[in-house]
Amino acid sequence: MTTTKNQKLLNWVAEVEAMCTPDKVVWCNGSTEEYDRLMGEMVASGMAIKLNEEKRPNSYAFNSDPSDVARVEGRTYIASLKEEDAGPTNNWIDPAELKETMKGLYSGCMKGRTMYVIPFSMGPIGSPISKIGVEISDSPYVVVNMHIMARVSDKVLDVLGDDGDFIPCLHTVGSPLEPGQEDSRWPCAPIEKKYIAHFPEENLIWSYGSGYGGNALLGKKCLALRIASAMAGREGWMAEHMLILRFTNPEGKKFHIAAAFPSACGKTNLAMLQSTVPGWKVETIGDDIAWMKPGPDGRLYAINPEAGFFGVAPGTAEYSNPMALASCRKDAIFTNVVVTPDKDVWWEDMGVECAGGTDWKNNPWTPDMKDADGNPIKGAHPNSRFTARAELCPVICEDWENPAGVPIDIFVFGGKRTTTVPLVHEAFDFNHGVYMGATASSEPTAAALDLGNVALRIDPFAMTPFIGYHAGDYMQHWFDMGEKLGDKAPRCFYVNWFRKTDDGKWLWPGFGENSRVLKWMCDRVEGKVGVRETPIGYMPIDGELDIDGLDLPAEDWAELMKVDTDLYKKTVIDCETFLQKFGDKLPVQITEQLENLKKRLS
Ligand code: GTP
Ligand code: SPV
Ligand code: MN
């Protein structure tokens, strides 16, 4: 039951109940009691595994259905009233038609299940910058994850009051149960029935058929990026797929950096990096999403709307990201990892040996197992994830929940490029930085299921799957923000931690050593170091980006710092082809930047 008198909310809940016909409705309050009760029920039903209380207190593991392991971009829709408002990077269906189709699917979809009503706040509860959402879901897994990722509480309903507005987020796993029918361990619908739908003009989200991550935890990608980016475009702020960190120098001067890398390209790692530069320290503010607004002093201020980390498990190790490991030492949820015989968790490149256990498909597994082609069988899915409370991160910044946000000094763009793109370069000016962001490119990762066999994806601002409107208008919005911020706009840089040698080894050590690159950026902001001009941007003068003490052969460093104009020309052709899709919505500033770049490269 609920005490809310908010009529819009009560009407919506009643409507959804009538359409989805659950066995019962439960209003969630975010309490520990609620969390423990749902986990208890899921352990009893076999959906969750309670981990070893001594090794991993208050933590649980889940295995998804093998078909439901990541976001599904091909089934994600921006259903704006007009097709041209969704633009060339989004899937579009007429909203009336999509609602008809989805209502057909929603009809009776929660039969045999409990319908949870989850009031949540993205951003600190009650802060003027925060947004209130209410997710309706028939997945208890969604409820417990939302407890960690968003702020679920009765207090949200107090703030909402009798006539406050909220963003309705409707979710179902799309798997009704007939009387007596046994539930599957991870109910979901087949891919062709999945819909992750957004109605940007109505601030409305409808998700059907998936229980996983960004498809189901609707506060995250659906609300805080797709719906929020559309709002931000209308209202003059920014909602970006960016980590936020504070980098403090030995004198105590603070720099704030926001960085956009595509999914599974290093945001969580950079956000909690252990600096190897003596006296310099990183503190985490956010690892995935930034909401930014110009502040009273004309600078751009950022907050992290989330309350937890939904991080990529594989590769998270003591040597790579000890702060992420520490964040999931207790109170954590693991999805699609190995569960060891002593009921702890393991994944590939965790930096510790594992004799075997139960793999992400719930089968007995040992590390020597091979598939039919002789390749090792992975114990954890490449997109397996941990859900961890941000406040457990040992380097969480004291200002991480400050509703005023932190002033951004530096924007960083990037992606995974095993060739072509050097370790770091700087934009000539803000508009050039926007061009860099708009043409950022990356090789595909396991974070989305259906990208197909593309070798390279141009991924503007790492936002391609998350822009809730026309990507050309979105790019224009970036230029407009630059104009508004003037000389207070952040400095822009482009990085690539992922260059490989011909025999497949990383050229750059990465992880903590990335602090050397961040320090060079801060030195640039302070005017302490110079640059050499290249066709693609400013690059470090030899010796000014400190690589002392690294085991880095001179020829590898030269490779990391090289601008191969022939390879770059190819990338520019790919970018141009991509940008042509924008037609007359392509900002003139982009065309200008592209022409200038071509001239510099020729
Ligand atoms: P999403 O949560 O999907 O948005 O991903 P993310 O951008 O937060 O990526 P994350 O930090 O989780 O990193 C993804 C993968 O890249 C992990 O397997 C990391 O170990 C690896 N990685 C991150 N930083 C580096 C780096 O500097 N060098 C190398 N070689 N790998 C890295
Ligand atoms: C991403 O894919 O960028 C993620 C994971 O952060 S998910 O929440 O599934 O979108
Ligand atoms: Mn992400």
PDB file of C-alpha atoms in Angstrom, residues 60-171:
ATOM      1  CA  TYR A  60      24.384 -12.291  -4.310  1.00  0.00           C
ATOM      2  CA  ALA A  61      25.040 -13.749  -7.755  1.00  0.00           C
ATOM      3  CA  PHE A  62      22.610 -14.130 -10.667  1.00  0.00           C
ATOM      4  CA  ASN A  63      22.863 -15.833 -14.043  1.00  0.00           C
ATOM      5  CA  SER A  64      20.766 -14.365 -16.818  1.00  0.00           C
ATOM      6  CA  ASP A  65      19.190 -16.282 -19.648  1.00  0.00           C
ATOM      7  CA  PRO A  66      21.961 -16.792 -22.260  1.00  0.00           C
ATOM      8  CA  SER A  67      19.944 -14.654 -24.691  1.00  0.00           C
ATOM      9  CA  ASP A  68      19.610 -11.729 -22.279  1.00  0.00           C
ATOM     10  CA  VAL A  69      23.143 -10.576 -21.499  1.00  0.00           C
ATOM     11  CA  ALA A  70      23.424  -6.959 -22.712  1.00  0.00           C
ATOM     12  CA  ARG A  71      21.618  -3.961 -24.133  1.00  0.00           C
ATOM     13  CA  VAL A  72      19.765  -4.597 -27.397  1.00  0.00           C
ATOM     14  CA  GLU A  73      20.288  -1.558 -29.602  1.00  0.00           C
ATOM     15  CA  GLY A  74      18.370  -3.047 -32.516  1.00  0.00           C
ATOM     16  CA  ARG A  75      15.269  -3.268 -30.320  1.00  0.00           C
ATOM     17  CA  THR A  76      15.680   0.218 -28.797  1.00  0.00           C
ATOM     18  CA  TYR A  77      13.343   2.927 -30.133  1.00  0.00           C
ATOM     19  CA  ILE A  78      13.015   6.681 -29.989  1.00  0.00           C
ATOM     20  CA  ALA A  79       9.333   7.064 -30.802  1.00  0.00           C
ATOM     21  CA  SER A  80       9.116  10.804 -31.355  1.00  0.00           C
ATOM     22  CA  LEU A  81       5.980  12.133 -33.026  1.00  0.00           C
ATOM     23  CA  LYS A  82       7.938  12.858 -36.220  1.00  0.00           C
ATOM     24  CA  GLU A  83      10.476  10.428 -37.637  1.00  0.00           C
ATOM     25  CA  GLU A  84      12.889  13.237 -38.517  1.00  0.00           C
ATOM     26  CA  ASP A  85      13.124  14.136 -34.813  1.00  0.00           C
ATOM     27  CA  ALA A  86      14.604  10.712 -34.005  1.00  0.00           C
ATOM     28  CA  GLY A  87      17.279  11.167 -36.651  1.00  0.00           C
ATOM     29  CA  PRO A  88      19.496   8.726 -38.529  1.00  0.00           C
ATOM     30  CA  THR A  89      21.132   7.118 -35.494  1.00  0.00           C
ATOM     31  CA  ASN A  90      17.931   5.908 -33.812  1.00  0.00           C
ATOM     32  CA  ASN A  91      15.296   3.294 -34.604  1.00  0.00           C
ATOM     33  CA  TRP A  92      11.914   4.915 -34.988  1.00  0.00           C
ATOM     34  CA  ILE A  93       8.329   3.660 -34.978  1.00  0.00           C
ATOM     35  CA  ASP A  94       5.294   5.923 -35.000  1.00  0.00           C
ATOM     36  CA  PRO A  95       4.424   6.326 -31.291  1.00  0.00           C
ATOM     37  CA  ALA A  96       0.725   5.477 -31.767  1.00  0.00           C
ATOM     38  CA  GLU A  97       1.615   2.318 -33.661  1.00  0.00           C
ATOM     39  CA  LEU A  98       4.315   1.316 -31.178  1.00  0.00           C
ATOM     40  CA  LYS A  99       1.922   1.829 -28.265  1.00  0.00           C
ATOM     41  CA  GLU A 100      -0.675  -0.371 -29.968  1.00  0.00           C
ATOM     42  CA  THR A 101       1.885  -3.138 -30.487  1.00  0.00           C
ATOM     43  CA  MET A 102       3.236  -2.848 -26.977  1.00  0.00           C
ATOM     44  CA  LYS A 103      -0.198  -2.676 -25.353  1.00  0.00           C
ATOM     45  CA  GLY A 104      -0.905  -5.991 -27.043  1.00  0.00           C
ATOM     46  CA  LEU A 105       2.218  -7.411 -25.463  1.00  0.00           C
ATOM     47  CA  TYR A 106       1.609  -5.755 -22.089  1.00  0.00           C
ATOM     48  CA  SER A 107      -1.912  -7.144 -21.895  1.00  0.00           C
ATOM     49  CA  GLY A 108      -1.814  -9.785 -19.141  1.00  0.00           C
ATOM     50  CA  CYS A 109       2.021  -9.792 -19.201  1.00  0.00           C
ATOM     51  CA  MET A 110       2.400  -9.853 -15.404  1.00  0.00           C
ATOM     52  CA  LYS A 111       0.020 -12.747 -14.827  1.00  0.00           C
ATOM     53  CA  GLY A 112       1.289 -14.891 -11.963  1.00  0.00           C
ATOM     54  CA  ARG A 113       3.780 -12.224 -10.918  1.00  0.00           C
ATOM     55  CA  THR A 114       4.078  -9.355  -8.458  1.00  0.00           C
ATOM     56  CA  MET A 115       4.064  -5.818  -9.827  1.00  0.00           C
ATOM     57  CA  TYR A 116       6.538  -3.594  -7.971  1.00  0.00           C
ATOM     58  CA  VAL A 117       6.124   0.180  -7.928  1.00  0.00           C
ATOM     59  CA  ILE A 118       9.576   1.720  -7.427  1.00  0.00           C
ATOM     60  CA  PRO A 119       9.765   5.470  -6.722  1.00  0.00           C
ATOM     61  CA  PHE A 120      13.317   6.698  -7.350  1.00  0.00           C
ATOM     62  CA  SER A 121      15.353   9.838  -7.680  1.00  0.00           C
ATOM     63  CA  MET A 122      18.193  10.332 -10.153  1.00  0.00           C
ATOM     64  CA  GLY A 123      20.416  12.741  -8.259  1.00  0.00           C
ATOM     65  CA  PRO A 124      20.130  13.488  -4.534  1.00  0.00           C
ATOM     66  CA  ILE A 125      16.515  13.310  -3.321  1.00  0.00           C
ATOM     67  CA  GLY A 126      14.951  16.760  -3.271  1.00  0.00           C
ATOM     68  CA  SER A 127      17.787  18.542  -5.095  1.00  0.00           C
ATOM     69  CA  PRO A 128      16.627  20.970  -7.800  1.00  0.00           C
ATOM     70  CA  ILE A 129      18.816  19.251 -10.405  1.00  0.00           C
ATOM     71  CA  SER A 130      17.383  15.769  -9.672  1.00  0.00           C
ATOM     72  CA  LYS A 131      14.636  13.998 -11.596  1.00  0.00           C
ATOM     73  CA  ILE A 132      12.006  11.761 -10.072  1.00  0.00           C
ATOM     74  CA  GLY A 133      11.068   8.573 -11.844  1.00  0.00           C
ATOM     75  CA  VAL A 134       8.730   5.760 -10.925  1.00  0.00           C
ATOM     76  CA  GLU A 135       9.530   2.357 -12.369  1.00  0.00           C
ATOM     77  CA  ILE A 136       6.879  -0.313 -12.478  1.00  0.00           C
ATOM     78  CA  SER A 137       8.486  -3.725 -12.911  1.00  0.00           C
ATOM     79  CA  ASP A 138       7.594  -7.372 -12.394  1.00  0.00           C
ATOM     80  CA  SER A 139      11.249  -8.251 -11.764  1.00  0.00           C
ATOM     81  CA  PRO A 140      12.490  -8.450  -8.161  1.00  0.00           C
ATOM     82  CA  TYR A 141      16.026  -8.435  -9.645  1.00  0.00           C
ATOM     83  CA  VAL A 142      15.261  -4.975 -11.021  1.00  0.00           C
ATOM     84  CA  VAL A 143      14.048  -3.800  -7.604  1.00  0.00           C
ATOM     85  CA  VAL A 144      17.230  -4.815  -5.774  1.00  0.00           C
ATOM     86  CA  ASN A 145      19.473  -3.365  -8.474  1.00  0.00           C
ATOM     87  CA  MET A 146      17.497  -0.111  -8.459  1.00  0.00           C
ATOM     88  CA  HIS A 147      18.066   0.041  -4.676  1.00  0.00           C
ATOM     89  CA  ILE A 148      21.790   0.329  -5.421  1.00  0.00           C
ATOM     90  CA  MET A 149      21.830   2.260  -8.704  1.00  0.00           C
ATOM     91  CA  ALA A 150      19.153   4.868  -8.031  1.00  0.00           C
ATOM     92  CA  ARG A 151      17.816   6.369  -4.825  1.00  0.00           C
ATOM     93  CA  VAL A 152      14.699   4.347  -3.992  1.00  0.00           C
ATOM     94  CA  SER A 153      12.812   5.726  -1.016  1.00  0.00           C
ATOM     95  CA  ASP A 154       9.514   6.805   0.509  1.00  0.00           C
ATOM     96  CA  LYS A 155      11.057  10.258   0.671  1.00  0.00           C
ATOM     97  CA  VAL A 156      10.812  10.424  -3.122  1.00  0.00           C
ATOM     98  CA  LEU A 157       7.018  10.302  -2.780  1.00  0.00           C
ATOM     99  CA  ASP A 158       7.174  13.050  -0.133  1.00  0.00           C
ATOM    100  CA  VAL A 159       9.129  15.258  -2.536  1.00  0.00           C
ATOM    101  CA  LEU A 160       6.717  14.378  -5.327  1.00  0.00           C
ATOM    102  CA  GLY A 161       3.801  15.572  -3.194  1.00  0.00           C
ATOM    103  CA  ASP A 162       0.213  15.597  -4.391  1.00  0.00           C
ATOM    104  CA  ASP A 163       0.770  17.197  -7.748  1.00  0.00           C
ATOM    105  CA  GLY A 164       4.491  16.840  -8.515  1.00  0.00           C
ATOM    106  CA  ASP A 165       5.604  15.373 -11.830  1.00  0.00           C
ATOM    107  CA  PHE A 166       7.570  12.191 -12.414  1.00  0.00           C
ATOM    108  CA  ILE A 167       8.871  10.159 -15.354  1.00  0.00           C
ATOM    109  CA  PRO A 168       6.845   6.954 -15.741  1.00  0.00           C
ATOM    110  CA  CYS A 169       9.066   3.952 -16.540  1.00  0.00           C
ATOM    111  CA  LEU A 170       7.147   0.757 -17.312  1.00  0.00           C
ATOM    112  CA  HIS A 171       9.065  -2.510 -17.373  1.00  0.00           C
TER     113      HIS A 171
END
